[in-house]
Coordinates of C-alpha atoms in Angstrom, one line a residue:
M199 CA -34.1 -51.6 9.5
S200 CA -33.6 -50.2 6.0
I201 CA -32.8 -46.6 4.9
G202 CA -33.4 -44.7 1.5
P203 CA -30.7 -42.6 0.1
N204 CA -31.9 -39.4 1.3
Q205 CA -32.9 -40.4 4.9
V206 CA -31.1 -38.8 7.8
L207 CA -29.6 -41.2 10.3
G208 CA -29.6 -40.8 14.0
A209 CA -26.3 -40.6 15.8
E210 CA -26.3 -44.3 17.1
E211 CA -28.4 -46.0 14.2
V212 CA -27.1 -48.9 12.6
I213 CA -26.4 -48.8 8.8
R214 CA -27.0 -52.5 8.1
G215 CA -26.2 -52.3 4.3
A216 CA -22.9 -50.7 5.1
S217 CA -22.2 -52.6 8.4
Q218 CA -21.3 -49.4 10.1
V219 CA -22.7 -47.5 13.1
T220 CA -22.5 -43.8 13.7
H221 CA -20.3 -42.7 16.7
G222 CA -20.6 -39.1 17.5
T223 CA -20.4 -36.0 15.5
G224 CA -17.7 -36.3 12.8
H225 CA -16.7 -40.1 13.1
M226 CA -17.8 -43.4 11.9
V227 CA -16.9 -46.9 13.3
D228 CA -16.8 -49.7 10.8
S229 CA -17.6 -53.4 11.4
D230 CA -14.1 -54.1 12.8
G231 CA -14.0 -51.3 15.1
A232 CA -11.7 -48.9 13.1
E233 CA -12.7 -45.4 13.5
K234 CA -13.2 -43.3 10.4
L235 CA -13.3 -39.4 10.2
V236 CA -16.1 -38.1 7.9
S237 CA -17.5 -34.9 6.7
D238 CA -20.7 -33.5 8.3
S239 CA -22.6 -34.1 5.0
E240 CA -21.4 -37.6 4.9
M241 CA -22.6 -38.2 8.5
A242 CA -26.0 -36.9 7.6
V243 CA -26.7 -38.9 4.5
V244 CA -25.2 -42.1 3.0
D245 CA -26.1 -43.6 -0.2
P246 CA -26.3 -47.4 0.1
E247 CA -25.2 -47.7 -3.6
D248 CA -21.9 -45.8 -3.0
Q249 CA -20.5 -47.3 0.3
N250 CA -16.8 -47.0 -0.7
L251 CA -16.1 -43.3 -0.7
P252 CA -12.6 -42.2 -1.0
P253 CA -10.7 -41.5 2.2
I254 CA -10.4 -38.0 3.7
D255 CA -7.1 -36.2 4.2
G256 CA -5.3 -38.6 1.8
G257 CA -5.3 -41.1 -0.8
P258 CA -4.7 -40.8 -4.5
A259 CA -8.1 -39.2 -5.4
A260 CA -7.7 -36.4 -2.8
W261 CA -4.1 -35.6 -4.0
R262 CA -5.3 -35.7 -7.5
F263 CA -7.9 -33.1 -6.5
I264 CA -5.2 -31.0 -5.0
F265 CA -3.1 -31.2 -8.1
G266 CA -6.0 -30.1 -10.3
A267 CA -6.8 -27.3 -8.0
F268 CA -3.1 -26.4 -7.6
M269 CA -2.8 -26.0 -11.3
M270 CA -6.0 -23.8 -11.7
E271 CA -4.7 -21.6 -8.7
A272 CA -1.3 -21.3 -10.4
F273 CA -2.5 -19.9 -13.6
Q274 CA -6.0 -18.5 -13.4
W275 CA -5.4 -16.7 -10.1
G276 CA -1.7 -16.4 -10.5
F277 CA -2.2 -14.4 -13.6
A278 CA -4.6 -11.8 -11.7
L279 CA -1.9 -11.4 -8.9
N280 CA 0.8 -10.6 -11.5
Y281 CA -1.3 -7.6 -13.0
G282 CA 1.5 -5.3 -11.7
V283 CA 3.8 -6.4 -14.6
F284 CA 1.1 -5.3 -17.0
Q285 CA 0.4 -2.1 -15.2
N286 CA 4.1 -1.3 -15.4
Y287 CA 4.0 -1.8 -19.3
Y288 CA 0.7 0.0 -19.8
F289 CA 1.8 3.0 -17.8
K290 CA 4.9 3.5 -20.2
H291 CA 3.2 2.6 -23.6
Q292 CA 0.3 3.8 -25.6
P293 CA -2.5 3.7 -25.6
F294 CA -2.6 3.8 -21.8
Q295 CA 0.6 5.6 -21.3
G296 CA 0.6 7.8 -18.2
N297 CA -3.0 6.8 -16.9
K298 CA -2.8 6.6 -13.2
S299 CA -6.0 4.9 -12.9
L300 CA -4.6 1.6 -14.3
S301 CA -4.4 0.1 -10.8
I302 CA -8.3 -0.1 -11.1
V303 CA -7.9 -3.1 -13.4
G304 CA -5.9 -5.1 -11.1
T305 CA -8.1 -4.2 -8.0
V306 CA -11.3 -5.2 -9.7
A307 CA -9.8 -8.5 -10.9
T308 CA -8.7 -9.4 -7.3
G309 CA -11.4 -7.6 -5.2
G310 CA -14.2 -8.5 -7.4
F311 CA -13.5 -12.1 -6.9
F312 CA -13.8 -11.9 -3.1
L313 CA -16.8 -9.8 -3.4
G314 CA -18.6 -12.5 -5.2
A315 CA -18.3 -15.0 -2.4
P316 CA -21.6 -14.2 -0.5
V317 CA -23.4 -14.8 -3.8
V318 CA -21.8 -17.9 -5.1
I319 CA -21.1 -19.9 -1.7
P320 CA -25.1 -20.0 -0.8
F321 CA -25.7 -21.0 -4.4
I322 CA -23.4 -24.0 -4.4
K323 CA -24.5 -25.1 -1.0
F324 CA -28.0 -25.6 -2.1
F325 CA -27.1 -26.6 -5.7
P326 CA -24.0 -28.6 -5.3
G327 CA -24.5 -30.4 -8.5
C328 CA -23.9 -27.1 -10.4
R329 CA -20.3 -27.1 -9.0
R330 CA -18.6 -28.9 -11.9
P331 CA -20.6 -27.1 -14.7
M332 CA -19.6 -23.8 -12.8
V333 CA -15.8 -24.7 -12.9
W334 CA -15.9 -25.3 -16.6
I335 CA -18.0 -22.1 -17.3
G336 CA -15.5 -20.1 -15.2
W337 CA -12.7 -21.5 -16.8
A338 CA -13.9 -20.7 -20.3
L339 CA -14.7 -17.0 -19.1
S340 CA -11.4 -16.4 -17.8
V341 CA -9.7 -17.6 -20.9
L342 CA -12.1 -15.7 -23.4
S343 CA -11.8 -12.5 -21.3
L344 CA -7.9 -12.3 -22.1
I345 CA -8.5 -12.7 -25.8
A346 CA -11.1 -9.9 -25.6
A347 CA -8.6 -7.6 -23.5
S348 CA -6.0 -7.9 -26.3
F349 CA -8.4 -5.8 -28.4
A350 CA -8.8 -3.1 -25.8
T351 CA -7.6 0.5 -26.6
T352 CA -9.2 2.4 -23.7
L353 CA -9.1 2.0 -20.1
G354 CA -12.8 1.3 -19.8
V355 CA -12.7 -1.6 -22.1
L356 CA -9.6 -2.9 -20.3
I357 CA -11.4 -2.7 -17.1
A358 CA -14.3 -4.6 -18.4
T359 CA -12.4 -7.4 -19.9
Q360 CA -9.2 -7.9 -18.1
G361 CA -11.0 -6.7 -14.8
V362 CA -14.7 -7.5 -14.8
I363 CA -15.1 -10.5 -17.0
Y364 CA -11.9 -12.1 -15.8
T365 CA -12.9 -11.8 -12.1
V366 CA -16.5 -13.2 -13.0
G367 CA -14.8 -16.3 -14.6
I368 CA -12.3 -17.0 -11.6
T369 CA -15.1 -16.3 -9.1
I370 CA -17.5 -18.9 -10.4
L371 CA -14.6 -21.3 -10.7
Y372 CA -12.9 -20.7 -7.4
W373 CA -15.6 -21.1 -4.9
P374 CA -16.9 -24.5 -6.0
V375 CA -13.3 -25.8 -5.8
M376 CA -13.1 -24.4 -2.3
S377 CA -16.5 -26.2 -1.3
M378 CA -15.0 -29.5 -2.8
M379 CA -11.8 -29.0 -0.8
S380 CA -14.0 -29.2 2.5
E381 CA -15.0 -32.7 1.5
W382 CA -11.6 -33.9 0.9
F383 CA -9.6 -32.4 3.9
V384 CA -10.6 -31.9 7.5
K385 CA -7.7 -32.6 9.9
K386 CA -5.1 -31.6 7.4
R387 CA -7.3 -28.7 6.0
G388 CA -4.8 -26.0 6.8
L389 CA -1.9 -27.8 5.2
A390 CA -4.1 -28.7 2.0
F391 CA -5.0 -24.9 1.8
G392 CA -1.6 -23.8 2.1
I393 CA -0.4 -26.2 -0.6
F394 CA -3.4 -25.0 -2.9
T395 CA -2.6 -21.3 -2.3
A396 CA 1.2 -21.8 -2.7
A397 CA 0.4 -22.4 -6.3
T398 CA 0.2 -18.8 -6.9
G399 CA 3.7 -18.2 -5.4
L400 CA 5.2 -21.0 -7.6
S401 CA 3.6 -19.4 -10.7
G402 CA 4.9 -16.0 -9.3
I403 CA 8.4 -17.1 -9.7
I404 CA 8.2 -17.6 -13.5
M405 CA 5.2 -15.6 -14.6
P406 CA 6.5 -12.1 -14.1
F407 CA 9.6 -12.9 -16.1
A408 CA 7.6 -14.5 -18.8
L409 CA 5.0 -11.7 -18.9
A410 CA 7.8 -8.9 -18.9
A411 CA 9.6 -10.7 -21.7
L412 CA 6.4 -11.0 -23.8
L413 CA 5.3 -7.5 -23.3
D414 CA 8.8 -6.0 -24.1
R415 CA 9.0 -7.9 -27.4
Y416 CA 5.4 -8.3 -28.5
G417 CA 3.4 -5.9 -26.8
Y418 CA 0.2 -6.2 -24.8
A419 CA -2.2 -7.5 -27.3
T420 CA -0.1 -10.5 -28.4
T421 CA 0.8 -11.3 -24.8
L422 CA -2.7 -11.3 -23.7
R423 CA -3.7 -13.8 -26.4
A424 CA -0.8 -16.0 -25.6
M425 CA -1.8 -16.1 -21.9
G426 CA -5.3 -16.9 -23.0
V427 CA -4.1 -19.8 -25.0
T428 CA -1.6 -20.8 -22.1
L429 CA -4.6 -21.0 -19.5
A430 CA -6.4 -23.2 -21.8
V431 CA -3.6 -25.7 -22.5
F432 CA -2.3 -26.0 -19.0
T433 CA -5.6 -26.0 -17.0
G434 CA -8.0 -27.5 -19.5
P435 CA -6.5 -31.2 -19.2
V436 CA -6.7 -31.0 -15.2
L437 CA -10.6 -30.0 -15.1
P438 CA -11.8 -33.7 -14.8
M439 CA -9.6 -34.0 -11.6
V440 CA -11.3 -31.1 -10.0
K441 CA -14.5 -33.0 -8.6
G442 CA -16.0 -33.3 -5.0
R443 CA -15.6 -36.3 -3.0
L444 CA -19.3 -37.0 -2.4
P445 CA -21.7 -37.5 -5.0
A446 CA -23.9 -34.6 -5.9
G447 CA -27.2 -36.0 -4.4
C448 CA -25.4 -36.9 -1.1
A449 CA -23.6 -33.5 -1.0
G450 CA -26.7 -31.5 -1.3
A451 CA -29.0 -33.6 0.9
N452 CA -28.2 -32.1 4.0
R453 CA -29.6 -28.6 3.5
K454 CA -30.2 -27.8 7.2
K455 CA -30.8 -24.2 8.3
A456 CA -27.6 -22.1 8.5
D457 CA -25.9 -22.1 11.9
L458 CA -25.2 -18.4 12.5
S459 CA -24.3 -18.8 16.1
F460 CA -20.7 -17.7 15.3
L461 CA -22.1 -14.2 14.9
Q462 CA -22.4 -14.0 18.7
K463 CA -18.7 -14.8 19.4
P464 CA -16.3 -11.9 19.7
V465 CA -13.5 -13.6 18.0
F466 CA -15.5 -13.7 14.8
Y467 CA -15.4 -9.8 14.8
F468 CA -11.6 -9.7 15.6
F469 CA -11.0 -12.1 12.7
S470 CA -13.3 -10.0 10.4
A471 CA -11.4 -6.7 11.5
S472 CA -8.2 -8.3 10.7
V473 CA -9.2 -9.6 7.3
L474 CA -10.7 -6.2 6.3
F475 CA -7.5 -4.2 7.3
Q476 CA -5.3 -6.7 5.7
G477 CA -7.3 -6.5 2.7
L478 CA -7.0 -2.8 2.5
G479 CA -3.3 -2.8 1.9
H480 CA -2.3 -6.4 0.9
Y481 CA -2.1 -6.1 -3.1
F482 CA -0.6 -2.6 -3.2
P483 CA 2.9 -3.9 -3.1
T484 CA 2.4 -6.5 -5.8
L485 CA 0.7 -4.0 -7.9
Y486 CA 3.2 -1.2 -7.6
L487 CA 6.6 -2.9 -6.8
P488 CA 7.6 -3.3 -10.4
L489 CA 6.6 0.3 -11.2
Y490 CA 8.5 1.5 -8.1
A491 CA 11.5 -0.3 -9.1
T492 CA 11.3 1.3 -12.6
L493 CA 11.0 4.8 -11.1
L494 CA 14.1 4.2 -9.1
G495 CA 15.9 3.7 -12.5
Y496 CA 16.0 -0.3 -12.5
S497 CA 14.8 -2.3 -15.6
S498 CA 11.4 -4.0 -15.9
L499 CA 13.4 -7.2 -15.4
M500 CA 14.5 -6.2 -12.0
G501 CA 10.7 -5.4 -11.2
A502 CA 9.9 -8.8 -12.3
L503 CA 12.6 -10.3 -10.1
L504 CA 11.2 -8.7 -7.0
L505 CA 7.7 -10.2 -7.7
A506 CA 9.5 -13.5 -8.2
L507 CA 11.1 -13.2 -4.8
F508 CA 7.8 -12.3 -3.2
S509 CA 6.3 -15.4 -4.7
V510 CA 9.1 -17.6 -3.5
A511 CA 8.6 -16.3 0.0
Q512 CA 5.0 -16.6 -0.5
I513 CA 5.2 -20.4 -1.1
I514 CA 7.2 -20.7 2.3
G515 CA 4.6 -18.6 4.2
Q516 CA 1.6 -20.3 2.8
V517 CA 2.6 -23.7 3.5
G518 CA 4.3 -22.8 6.7
I519 CA 1.6 -20.8 8.2
G520 CA -1.1 -23.4 6.9
H521 CA 1.0 -26.1 8.8
L522 CA 1.3 -23.8 12.0
S523 CA -2.3 -23.3 11.9
D524 CA -3.3 -26.9 12.2
G525 CA -3.2 -26.6 16.1
R526 CA 0.3 -25.6 16.5
V527 CA -0.1 -21.9 17.1
S528 CA -3.2 -20.1 18.1
V529 CA -4.9 -18.8 14.9
Q530 CA -5.8 -15.6 17.0
M531 CA -2.0 -15.1 17.6
L532 CA -1.1 -15.6 13.9
A533 CA -4.0 -13.4 12.8
F534 CA -2.3 -10.5 14.8
I535 CA 1.4 -11.2 14.2
I536 CA 1.1 -11.5 10.3
P537 CA -0.5 -8.2 9.4
F538 CA 1.7 -6.5 12.1
V539 CA 5.1 -7.7 10.6
S540 CA 3.8 -7.0 7.1
C541 CA 3.0 -3.4 8.2
I542 CA 6.5 -2.7 9.6
A543 CA 8.1 -4.1 6.4
I544 CA 5.9 -1.6 4.5
F545 CA 6.8 1.4 6.6
T546 CA 10.4 0.7 6.9
L547 CA 12.0 -1.5 4.1
W548 CA 9.8 -0.3 1.3
G549 CA 8.9 3.0 2.6
F550 CA 12.7 4.2 2.9
G551 CA 13.9 1.7 0.2
R552 CA 15.8 3.5 -2.5
S553 CA 17.9 0.4 -3.7
L554 CA 17.7 -3.3 -3.9
A555 CA 19.4 -3.4 -0.5
C556 CA 16.0 -2.7 1.0
L557 CA 13.4 -3.7 -1.7
I558 CA 14.9 -7.4 -2.0
P559 CA 14.5 -7.9 1.8
F560 CA 11.0 -6.3 1.7
S561 CA 9.8 -8.7 -1.1
L562 CA 11.0 -11.7 1.0
I563 CA 9.7 -10.6 4.4
Y564 CA 6.3 -9.3 3.0
G565 CA 6.0 -12.5 0.9
V566 CA 6.3 -14.8 3.9
F567 CA 3.9 -12.9 6.3
A568 CA 1.4 -11.1 4.0
G569 CA 1.5 -13.9 1.3
G570 CA 0.8 -16.4 4.0
Y571 CA -2.2 -14.7 5.7
L572 CA -4.8 -16.0 3.3
T573 CA -4.2 -19.7 4.6
L574 CA -5.5 -18.6 8.0
W575 CA -9.1 -18.3 6.8
A576 CA -9.8 -21.9 6.6
R577 CA -8.7 -22.5 10.3
M578 CA -10.5 -19.1 11.2
G579 CA -13.8 -20.8 10.2
M580 CA -13.1 -24.1 12.1
T581 CA -12.7 -22.2 15.3
F582 CA -16.5 -22.2 15.4
G583 CA -16.7 -25.9 15.0
D584 CA -16.2 -28.8 12.5
D585 CA -19.4 -28.1 10.6
E586 CA -18.1 -27.5 7.0
D587 CA -21.2 -25.2 6.2
V588 CA -20.0 -22.8 9.0
A589 CA -16.4 -23.1 7.7
L590 CA -17.6 -22.3 4.2
T591 CA -20.0 -19.4 5.3
T592 CA -17.3 -17.6 7.3
F593 CA -14.7 -18.1 4.6
G594 CA -17.1 -16.3 2.3
I595 CA -17.6 -13.5 4.8
F596 CA -13.9 -13.1 5.1
A597 CA -13.6 -13.1 1.4
F598 CA -16.2 -10.4 1.1
L599 CA -14.5 -8.2 3.5
K600 CA -11.2 -8.6 1.8
G601 CA -12.9 -7.8 -1.5
I602 CA -14.2 -4.5 0.0
G603 CA -10.7 -3.6 1.0
N604 CA -9.3 -4.6 -2.5
I605 CA -12.0 -2.7 -4.5
I606 CA -11.9 0.5 -2.6
T607 CA -8.1 0.8 -2.6
G608 CA -8.0 0.9 -6.4
P609 CA -9.6 4.3 -7.0
I610 CA -8.4 5.7 -3.7
G611 CA -4.9 4.6 -4.7
A612 CA -5.3 6.1 -8.1
A613 CA -6.5 9.4 -6.6
L614 CA -3.5 9.3 -4.1
V615 CA -1.1 8.8 -6.9
A616 CA -2.7 11.4 -9.3
Q617 CA -3.1 14.4 -6.9
D618 CA -0.8 16.7 -5.4
V619 CA -1.3 16.0 -1.8
V620 CA -0.2 17.5 1.4
T621 CA 0.5 14.6 3.9
K622 CA 2.9 13.0 6.2
A623 CA 3.3 10.0 3.9
Y624 CA 6.2 9.0 1.6
G625 CA 6.7 10.0 -1.9
L626 CA 8.6 8.8 -5.0
E627 CA 10.0 10.2 -8.2
S628 CA 8.0 11.2 -11.1
W629 CA 4.7 11.5 -9.1
P630 CA 3.4 15.0 -8.0
S631 CA 4.7 16.1 -4.6
Q632 CA 4.7 12.7 -3.0
W633 CA 3.5 9.0 -3.3
S634 CA 0.9 8.6 -0.7
I635 CA 0.0 5.0 -1.5
L636 CA 2.5 3.8 1.1
Q637 CA 0.5 5.6 3.9
Y638 CA -2.9 3.9 2.8
G639 CA -1.4 0.8 1.5
A640 CA 0.0 0.1 5.0
A641 CA -3.5 0.7 6.6
I642 CA -3.2 -2.6 8.6
L643 CA -1.5 -0.5 11.2
R644 CA -1.3 3.3 11.6
I645 CA 2.1 4.5 12.4
R646 CA 3.2 8.1 12.5
T647 CA 6.3 8.7 10.6
T648 CA 8.6 11.8 9.7
G649 CA 10.6 10.2 6.6
R650 CA 9.8 11.6 3.1
V651 CA 11.2 11.2 -0.3
F652 CA 9.6 13.0 -3.2
S653 CA 10.2 14.6 -6.5
L654 CA 8.4 17.7 -7.9
T655 CA 6.8 17.4 -11.5
T656 CA 8.5 18.6 -14.7
L657 CA 7.6 22.0 -15.6
N658 CA 8.0 24.0 -19.0
V659 CA 7.6 27.6 -18.4
S660 CA 10.0 29.3 -20.9
E661 CA 6.9 31.1 -22.4
W662 CA 5.7 32.7 -19.2
T663 CA 6.5 36.2 -17.8
Q664 CA 9.4 36.7 -15.2
G665 CA 7.6 36.2 -11.9
V666 CA 7.1 33.3 -9.8
K667 CA 4.7 30.6 -11.3
S668 CA 4.2 28.1 -8.7
Y669 CA 5.6 26.7 -5.3
T670 CA 5.2 23.0 -5.7
N671 CA 5.8 21.7 -2.2
V672 CA 5.2 19.2 0.6
A673 CA 3.7 20.5 3.9
S674 CA 4.0 19.3 7.5
S675 CA 1.0 18.7 9.7
F676 CA 1.5 19.8 13.4
T677 CA 0.0 21.3 16.4
K678 CA -0.1 25.0 15.9
K679 CA 1.6 26.7 19.0
P680 CA 3.7 29.9 19.7
L681 CA 7.2 29.8 18.7
S682 CA 8.5 29.8 22.4
Q683 CA 6.7 26.4 22.9
Y684 CA 8.8 24.6 20.1
T685 CA 11.8 23.0 21.5
S686 CA 13.3 22.1 18.0
I687 CA 12.3 21.4 14.4
P688 CA 15.1 19.2 13.2
T689 CA 15.0 18.6 9.3
S690 CA 17.4 17.2 6.6
W691 CA 17.0 17.5 2.8
S692 CA 19.2 16.1 0.0
W693 CA 18.2 17.2 -3.4
S694 CA 19.2 17.9 -6.9
Y695 CA 17.9 20.0 -9.7
T696 CA 18.1 19.8 -13.5
G697 CA 16.6 21.9 -16.3
T698 CA 17.3 24.4 -19.1
S699 CA 17.7 28.1 -18.6
L700 CA 16.3 27.7 -15.0
R701 CA 15.4 30.6 -12.8
A702 CA 14.3 28.8 -9.6
N703 CA 15.0 28.3 -6.0
V704 CA 14.7 25.4 -3.5
A705 CA 13.4 26.6 -0.1
Y706 CA 11.5 26.1 3.1
D707 CA 8.6 28.5 3.6
T708 CA 7.0 29.1 6.9
F709 CA 4.3 31.5 7.9
L710 CA 3.5 33.0 11.3
S711 CA 0.5 34.7 12.9
T712 CA -0.8 36.2 16.1
S713 CA -3.1 33.1 16.5
P714 CA -3.4 29.6 15.2
T715 CA -6.0 30.6 12.5
G716 CA -5.4 34.3 12.2
S717 CA -4.1 36.1 9.1
Q718 CA -0.4 35.8 8.4
T719 CA 1.9 38.5 9.7
H720 CA 5.4 37.0 8.9
E721 CA 6.8 34.8 6.1
I722 CA 10.3 33.2 7.0
M723 CA 12.0 31.5 4.1
I724 CA 15.2 29.4 3.8
W725 CA 16.6 29.5 0.4
L726 CA 18.9 26.5 0.2
G727 CA 19.6 27.0 -3.6
V728 CA 19.2 29.7 -6.2
F729 CA 19.3 29.1 -10.0
G730 CA 19.6 32.3 -12.2
D731 CA 19.0 36.0 -11.5
I732 CA 16.2 35.7 -9.1
Y733 CA 15.9 37.5 -5.5
P734 CA 13.6 37.3 -2.4
L735 CA 11.3 40.3 -1.8
S736 CA 13.3 43.1 -0.7
D737 CA 13.0 46.7 0.9
N738 CA 16.6 47.6 -0.3
G739 CA 16.0 47.3 -4.0
Y740 CA 17.4 44.6 -6.5
P741 CA 19.8 43.2 -6.4
P742 CA 19.0 43.3 -2.6
T743 CA 21.3 44.4 0.0
P744 CA 21.5 41.9 2.9
V745 CA 20.5 43.3 6.4
A746 CA 22.7 40.5 7.9
T747 CA 24.9 37.7 6.9
P748 CA 24.4 34.9 9.6
T749 CA 26.0 31.6 9.8
I750 CA 23.4 29.0 11.0
G751 CA 24.2 25.3 11.3
G752 CA 27.4 25.7 9.6
I753 CA 26.0 27.5 6.6
A754 CA 26.5 31.2 5.6
F755 CA 23.4 33.0 4.7
D756 CA 22.4 36.5 3.2
L757 CA 19.4 37.8 5.2
I758 CA 17.1 39.7 3.0
A759 CA 14.1 41.6 4.5
G760 CA 11.0 42.8 2.6
H761 CA 7.2 43.1 2.5
N762 CA 4.5 41.2 0.8
G763 CA 1.7 43.6 1.3
N764 CA 1.2 43.8 5.2
V765 CA 3.2 40.6 5.7
I766 CA 6.9 41.0 6.8
V767 CA 9.2 38.7 4.8
Y768 CA 12.7 37.4 6.0
S769 CA 14.6 35.2 3.5
F770 CA 17.7 33.3 4.6
V771 CA 19.6 32.9 1.2
A772 CA 22.5 30.3 1.2
K773 CA 25.6 31.9 -0.3
T774 CA 26.5 28.3 -1.6
A775 CA 24.0 25.8 -2.5
A776 CA 23.2 23.3 0.3
T777 CA 22.2 20.3 -1.5
S778 CA 22.6 18.2 1.6
F779 CA 21.1 20.3 4.3
S780 CA 20.7 19.5 8.0
G781 CA 19.6 21.7 10.6
D782 CA 16.9 23.0 13.1
L783 CA 14.5 25.5 11.9
V784 CA 14.1 26.9 15.4
A785 CA 17.6 28.3 15.1
F786 CA 16.5 30.7 12.4
Y787 CA 13.4 31.8 14.5
K788 CA 15.8 32.3 17.4
Y789 CA 18.1 34.3 15.4
L790 CA 15.3 36.8 14.3
E791 CA 14.1 36.9 17.9
G792 CA 17.4 38.2 19.1
N793 CA 18.5 40.4 16.3
F794 CA 15.3 41.7 14.7
G795 CA 12.6 41.6 17.3
L796 CA 10.5 38.6 16.1
G797 CA 7.9 37.9 18.7
S798 CA 8.1 34.6 20.5
G799 CA 4.6 34.6 21.0
L800 CA 3.7 34.3 17.3
Y801 CA 2.2 31.2 16.3
L802 CA 3.8 28.8 13.7
Q803 CA 1.0 28.0 11.1
T804 CA 2.7 26.4 8.0
V805 CA 6.0 24.7 7.3
Q806 CA 6.5 23.8 3.6
A807 CA 9.5 22.5 1.5
G808 CA 9.7 22.8 -2.0
T809 CA 10.6 25.0 -5.3
E810 CA 9.5 28.3 -6.6
V811 CA 9.8 28.2 -10.3
F812 CA 10.2 31.6 -12.2
T813 CA 11.0 30.6 -15.9
G814 CA 13.0 27.8 -17.8
S815 CA 12.1 24.5 -19.4
G816 CA 12.3 20.9 -18.2
A817 CA 12.6 22.0 -14.4
K818 CA 13.0 18.9 -12.3
L819 CA 13.6 18.8 -8.6
T820 CA 14.6 15.5 -7.3
T821 CA 14.9 14.7 -3.5
S822 CA 16.7 11.7 -2.4
G823 CA 16.0 12.2 1.3
Y824 CA 13.9 14.5 3.3
S825 CA 12.6 14.5 7.1
I826 CA 11.3 16.9 9.4
K827 CA 9.8 16.6 12.8
V828 CA 8.3 19.6 14.8
N829 CA 8.9 19.2 18.5

């Protein structure tokens, strides 16, 4: 029997020219009985003129491919993942200074790459001969986009060049490489993919420092041009190593109908949900960690160090998790544990982190777990069989889902940073009211928390009149009930205030009503600090005469009573500034119930904490710790 180069063989037909017989799906047996593992496409078609294909799962050719792919991953993709260093610089320097939408550039560069998978993967499946040209074209686009970005002076141009064009380049480069990897590695695919993706971790040890140093010394334009040249010099020479194991004709001959049976398996949707939610929050720490460290008073070099530590841990996570996924630990179990631990790290070590003692462990733990998650995708696809087309198709779906998460978190994150929001999330200095990113960035798992740290924006009100100009605050969310139904409302607040010629206060402000949604009848304020000649509303003239001088929670207060229209106002004014306050708000309500007839049936509608600013310049309230819990 003779066969042509495009003729499909049966499972037990003899290949006379090659002296081999097929022996079940995924294996060949040569003439001396040795069993050889082969890919699905090699099983379907064998070219008699190319009977000595390189071995799978090892050999010089396979490791040369991994080296070439490793270099491209380290530089092309590694650069995109270190955008946080650029964002930190852009935010502090013209022409992008203070622009809180800069994160869109990074999320487009990373998310657009994943969104392109459903387009590129089917294309290379049916036209595998285009894979190597696509690698070259993508490489050129990624290099040229950085040169173009160096001339950007507006955010729109920066998004188009460092964001859109760059992600198009790495998209049409990356997915052909992934397709080729499926030909080179089968049994060791998890390990190979772990080594491949660990390249970004290795580059992350060096690249943040190099970028930070270049940006500080030469500015963004020269740094972008230098990186364009660096990508060309270090990845151009390895492009010849990045090629498929099978000849183009052999690789493309098996164009069978797509197997979509995995869509009927519940585990596919478990994997998909895991990937989507992990994508919603994965890149926020790498985007914002350098800026976060800067806002805590650390240098840009320290921000780069945190990224480098993340990268070191990521190498361990990617190789280790890839190795574990090769049949040692259930992929389903790993897909649950990794996002769970990542989320806990965000909500604890980063959320409450105000020093390197928390941020360094966070970088390491998050790097191992979140950084290693991507290596699971290869094994997730193989859960549905050894067909490499199914593996590549599911990989593309997972990439698309991650891309959705990456893209939408860019504008949402920018909006959360830019707006003055009322939320249960955390905050950070120099952002209005609170930095809500930490709530959304950890959307992998929703956890209710009461810890907050925030800083109120700088105001300059020296030219205004003498009345209250604003009450910048954070507010608590809770179920509105009568006062008698609250057992306690423990709270603590550590703060400091700076400014010139200040007339302002630091105060809790709460409102009561006869129903959960009715008009306010009472306002209860607790002034922890007073700056300048300002006073609460008073029915006894100004300066007001206190109606009582209670001591609550170990702090002496003057109690001032007044009216704001029909609303009765009680203001507890600390005689000495309570810059480290700890107490129970219920104690203040109980005092008024027992001494001034406040009704215990009144509903608590609002609980806020902030500052009322009257006049002054450069007013800045900094909170180093704040918590409240309504029980």
